[in-house]
Structure formats: structure tokens, C-alpha cells
Amino acid sequence: MDIPSLEELMVRKLNDQDNCDPAINPLVTVFNVLHGKWKNQVLFEIISLKNARFGQLNRKIPKITNTMLSTTLRELENDGLIMRTQYNEIPLRVEYTITEKGKDLLPVYYEMYKWGIMHQKE
């Protein structure tokens, strides 16, 4: 019995999925969603903090500008990876949390984290 190649396994998996187009590489979807200088770091910080506020994110990522943080948060929300909850209090309070779709990226971040540890000192 022949062992299928990685490419054959990927094609089989793609053909088994109702929501997947085998003519499009699924990594393109991942790259489009996570494209940008700050998206991954902002998303990772929201995951770490659980309920993140704008000021907390700004302190955790000191090199990001307020405008870029706002833009990145809006993009992550539009992509369905985070949820913005506004509390009508004085002063106004807004919190960002990870969505179920965003949680699906946790194994990916875990693998990236492991890779970073392995190659950090190179």
C-alpha cells in the first residue's frame, strides 16, 4: 500500500470540506486575515489579556500609534477574530475579546511560539 504524499492528503481534505474551494490555496485566506505589521501582535495580546482595553494594548505594544491600533482593532473585528463590547458608562469603557473564530488560531500561535523559542538565539 502506498503512503500518500502531503499534497495528496491536502487535496483530499480540501475536497471533503463543504466550505472550501479546492481551486484556492487555503493559506491565502490565512495570509489575508493576518496581513499587516500589527495584527498578529494585537491579536496575541488580546488573547493573553482575555478582556483587553485600548490603553492596555497601547502599553503592551509601545511602538504602535493610536491610529494604527484603532485601525488594526477595526480590521480584526471586521475579520471576525475579535469582538468589541462598549459599556455605556462614564467614562466610556470598551473591551476587546477573542471570538470563537479567533480562538481557532490558538494552535497556530502555539506552534509559532514554539518555533520562536527554538530559533530565538540564532
PDB file of C-alpha atoms in Angstrom:
ATOM      1  CA  MET A   1       0.000   0.000   0.000  1.00  0.00           C
ATOM      2  CA  ASP A   2       1.391   3.419  -0.998  1.00  0.00           C
ATOM      3  CA  ILE A   3       1.624   6.192   1.568  1.00  0.00           C
ATOM      4  CA  PRO A   4       0.001   9.350   0.170  1.00  0.00           C
ATOM      5  CA  SER A   5       2.099  12.500  -0.155  1.00  0.00           C
ATOM      6  CA  LEU A   6       1.367  15.615   1.854  1.00  0.00           C
ATOM      7  CA  GLU A   7      -0.044  17.245  -1.272  1.00  0.00           C
ATOM      8  CA  GLU A   8      -2.420  14.296  -1.858  1.00  0.00           C
ATOM      9  CA  LEU A   9      -3.591  14.433   1.757  1.00  0.00           C
ATOM     10  CA  MET A  10      -4.213  18.181   1.496  1.00  0.00           C
ATOM     11  CA  VAL A  11      -6.190  17.773  -1.738  1.00  0.00           C
ATOM     12  CA  ARG A  12      -8.309  15.010  -0.169  1.00  0.00           C
ATOM     13  CA  LYS A  13      -9.022  17.186   2.864  1.00  0.00           C
ATOM     14  CA  LEU A  14      -9.941  20.156   0.673  1.00  0.00           C
ATOM     15  CA  ASN A  15     -12.341  18.015  -1.339  1.00  0.00           C
ATOM     16  CA  ASP A  16     -14.008  16.790   1.871  1.00  0.00           C
ATOM     17  CA  GLN A  17     -14.775  20.309   3.098  1.00  0.00           C
ATOM     18  CA  ASP A  18     -18.117  21.889   2.181  1.00  0.00           C
ATOM     19  CA  ASN A  19     -16.832  25.420   2.760  1.00  0.00           C
ATOM     20  CA  CYS A  20     -13.513  25.085   0.981  1.00  0.00           C
ATOM     21  CA  ASP A  21     -12.736  25.805  -2.662  1.00  0.00           C
ATOM     22  CA  PRO A  22     -10.057  23.360  -3.866  1.00  0.00           C
ATOM     23  CA  ALA A  23      -9.010  25.843  -6.562  1.00  0.00           C
ATOM     24  CA  ILE A  24      -7.842  28.330  -3.903  1.00  0.00           C
ATOM     25  CA  ASN A  25      -4.946  27.688  -1.558  1.00  0.00           C
ATOM     26  CA  PRO A  26      -6.399  27.979   1.984  1.00  0.00           C
ATOM     27  CA  LEU A  27      -3.213  29.701   3.162  1.00  0.00           C
ATOM     28  CA  VAL A  28      -4.237  32.713   1.072  1.00  0.00           C
ATOM     29  CA  THR A  29      -7.201  33.136   3.442  1.00  0.00           C
ATOM     30  CA  VAL A  30      -4.894  32.965   6.456  1.00  0.00           C
ATOM     31  CA  PHE A  31      -2.409  35.414   4.957  1.00  0.00           C
ATOM     32  CA  ASN A  32      -5.176  37.865   4.011  1.00  0.00           C
ATOM     33  CA  VAL A  33      -6.657  37.845   7.515  1.00  0.00           C
ATOM     34  CA  LEU A  34      -3.319  38.128   9.325  1.00  0.00           C
ATOM     35  CA  HIS A  35      -1.696  40.514   6.841  1.00  0.00           C
ATOM     36  CA  GLY A  36      -0.236  43.652   8.359  1.00  0.00           C
ATOM     37  CA  LYS A  37       2.520  44.728  10.672  1.00  0.00           C
ATOM     38  CA  TRP A  38       0.490  44.757  13.893  1.00  0.00           C
ATOM     39  CA  LYS A  39      -2.410  42.303  13.522  1.00  0.00           C
ATOM     40  CA  ASN A  40      -0.646  39.279  14.968  1.00  0.00           C
ATOM     41  CA  GLN A  41       0.779  41.127  17.933  1.00  0.00           C
ATOM     42  CA  VAL A  42      -2.510  42.869  18.759  1.00  0.00           C
ATOM     43  CA  LEU A  43      -4.421  39.605  18.459  1.00  0.00           C
ATOM     44  CA  PHE A  44      -1.880  37.779  20.632  1.00  0.00           C
ATOM     45  CA  GLU A  45      -2.117  40.482  23.326  1.00  0.00           C
ATOM     46  CA  ILE A  46      -5.923  40.275  23.327  1.00  0.00           C
ATOM     47  CA  ILE A  47      -5.659  36.502  23.732  1.00  0.00           C
ATOM     48  CA  SER A  48      -3.231  36.942  26.655  1.00  0.00           C
ATOM     49  CA  LEU A  49      -5.259  39.627  28.418  1.00  0.00           C
ATOM     50  CA  LYS A  50      -8.643  37.921  27.819  1.00  0.00           C
ATOM     51  CA  ASN A  51     -10.531  41.270  28.079  1.00  0.00           C
ATOM     52  CA  ALA A  52      -8.307  43.970  26.648  1.00  0.00           C
ATOM     53  CA  ARG A  53      -8.880  47.690  26.730  1.00  0.00           C
ATOM     54  CA  PHE A  54      -7.339  50.163  24.299  1.00  0.00           C
ATOM     55  CA  GLY A  55      -4.963  51.614  26.919  1.00  0.00           C
ATOM     56  CA  GLN A  56      -3.759  48.169  27.956  1.00  0.00           C
ATOM     57  CA  LEU A  57      -2.972  47.266  24.363  1.00  0.00           C
ATOM     58  CA  ASN A  58      -1.223  50.583  23.863  1.00  0.00           C
ATOM     59  CA  ARG A  59       1.017  49.904  26.875  1.00  0.00           C
ATOM     60  CA  LYS A  60       1.751  46.309  25.806  1.00  0.00           C
ATOM     61  CA  ILE A  61       2.737  47.431  22.293  1.00  0.00           C
ATOM     62  CA  PRO A  62       4.523  50.749  22.890  1.00  0.00           C
ATOM     63  CA  LYS A  63       5.683  51.257  19.281  1.00  0.00           C
ATOM     64  CA  ILE A  64       2.160  51.212  17.804  1.00  0.00           C
ATOM     65  CA  THR A  65       0.445  54.555  17.237  1.00  0.00           C
ATOM     66  CA  ASN A  66      -3.096  55.221  18.447  1.00  0.00           C
ATOM     67  CA  THR A  67      -4.295  55.491  14.850  1.00  0.00           C
ATOM     68  CA  MET A  68      -2.686  52.205  13.829  1.00  0.00           C
ATOM     69  CA  LEU A  69      -4.042  50.443  16.933  1.00  0.00           C
ATOM     70  CA  SER A  70      -7.561  51.711  16.163  1.00  0.00           C
ATOM     71  CA  THR A  71      -7.261  50.624  12.528  1.00  0.00           C
ATOM     72  CA  THR A  72      -5.907  47.201  13.473  1.00  0.00           C
ATOM     73  CA  LEU A  73      -8.663  46.628  16.047  1.00  0.00           C
ATOM     74  CA  ARG A  74     -11.303  47.581  13.479  1.00  0.00           C
ATOM     75  CA  GLU A  75      -9.785  45.184  10.897  1.00  0.00           C
ATOM     76  CA  LEU A  76      -9.624  42.309  13.401  1.00  0.00           C
ATOM     77  CA  GLU A  77     -13.252  42.971  14.330  1.00  0.00           C
ATOM     78  CA  ASN A  78     -14.296  43.073  10.644  1.00  0.00           C
ATOM     79  CA  ASP A  79     -12.459  39.777  10.106  1.00  0.00           C
ATOM     80  CA  GLY A  80     -14.476  38.248  12.951  1.00  0.00           C
ATOM     81  CA  LEU A  81     -11.426  37.471  15.103  1.00  0.00           C
ATOM     82  CA  ILE A  82     -12.262  39.835  17.974  1.00  0.00           C
ATOM     83  CA  MET A  83     -15.414  41.311  19.448  1.00  0.00           C
ATOM     84  CA  ARG A  84     -15.738  44.906  20.600  1.00  0.00           C
ATOM     85  CA  THR A  85     -18.031  45.497  23.566  1.00  0.00           C
ATOM     86  CA  GLN A  86     -18.918  49.054  24.511  1.00  0.00           C
ATOM     87  CA  TYR A  87     -20.198  49.766  28.017  1.00  0.00           C
ATOM     88  CA  ASN A  88     -22.214  52.960  28.216  1.00  0.00           C
ATOM     89  CA  GLU A  89     -20.637  54.229  31.385  1.00  0.00           C
ATOM     90  CA  ILE A  90     -18.961  57.473  32.248  1.00  0.00           C
ATOM     91  CA  PRO A  91     -16.173  57.376  31.288  1.00  0.00           C
ATOM     92  CA  LEU A  92     -16.976  55.185  28.288  1.00  0.00           C
ATOM     93  CA  ARG A  93     -15.440  51.709  28.548  1.00  0.00           C
ATOM     94  CA  VAL A  94     -14.658  49.470  25.568  1.00  0.00           C
ATOM     95  CA  GLU A  95     -13.274  45.942  25.815  1.00  0.00           C
ATOM     96  CA  TYR A  96     -11.968  43.634  23.130  1.00  0.00           C
ATOM     97  CA  THR A  97     -12.214  39.851  23.425  1.00  0.00           C
ATOM     98  CA  ILE A  98     -11.331  36.957  21.169  1.00  0.00           C
ATOM     99  CA  THR A  99     -14.178  35.296  19.238  1.00  0.00           C
ATOM    100  CA  GLU A 100     -14.621  31.584  18.598  1.00  0.00           C
ATOM    101  CA  LYS A 101     -13.186  32.130  15.111  1.00  0.00           C
ATOM    102  CA  GLY A 102     -10.185  33.849  16.710  1.00  0.00           C
ATOM    103  CA  LYS A 103      -9.790  31.003  19.206  1.00  0.00           C
ATOM    104  CA  ASP A 104      -9.371  28.646  16.270  1.00  0.00           C
ATOM    105  CA  LEU A 105      -5.997  30.355  15.719  1.00  0.00           C
ATOM    106  CA  LEU A 106      -4.678  29.376  19.181  1.00  0.00           C
ATOM    107  CA  PRO A 107      -2.987  26.156  17.965  1.00  0.00           C
ATOM    108  CA  VAL A 108      -1.340  28.166  15.182  1.00  0.00           C
ATOM    109  CA  TYR A 109       0.001  30.715  17.684  1.00  0.00           C
ATOM    110  CA  TYR A 110       1.154  27.896  19.950  1.00  0.00           C
ATOM    111  CA  GLU A 111       3.185  26.388  17.092  1.00  0.00           C
ATOM    112  CA  MET A 112       4.588  29.818  16.173  1.00  0.00           C
ATOM    113  CA  TYR A 113       5.520  30.364  19.836  1.00  0.00           C
ATOM    114  CA  LYS A 114       7.356  27.024  19.943  1.00  0.00           C
ATOM    115  CA  TRP A 115       9.152  27.852  16.703  1.00  0.00           C
ATOM    116  CA  GLY A 116      10.187  31.234  18.134  1.00  0.00           C
ATOM    117  CA  ILE A 117      11.639  29.595  21.243  1.00  0.00           C
ATOM    118  CA  MET A 118      13.571  27.068  19.157  1.00  0.00           C
ATOM    119  CA  HIS A 119      15.096  29.725  16.892  1.00  0.00           C
ATOM    120  CA  GLN A 120      15.280  32.752  19.197  1.00  0.00           C
ATOM    121  CA  LYS A 121      19.040  32.642  19.717  1.00  0.00           C
ATOM    122  CA  GLU A 122      20.060  32.013  16.107  1.00  0.00           C
TER     123      GLU A 122
END
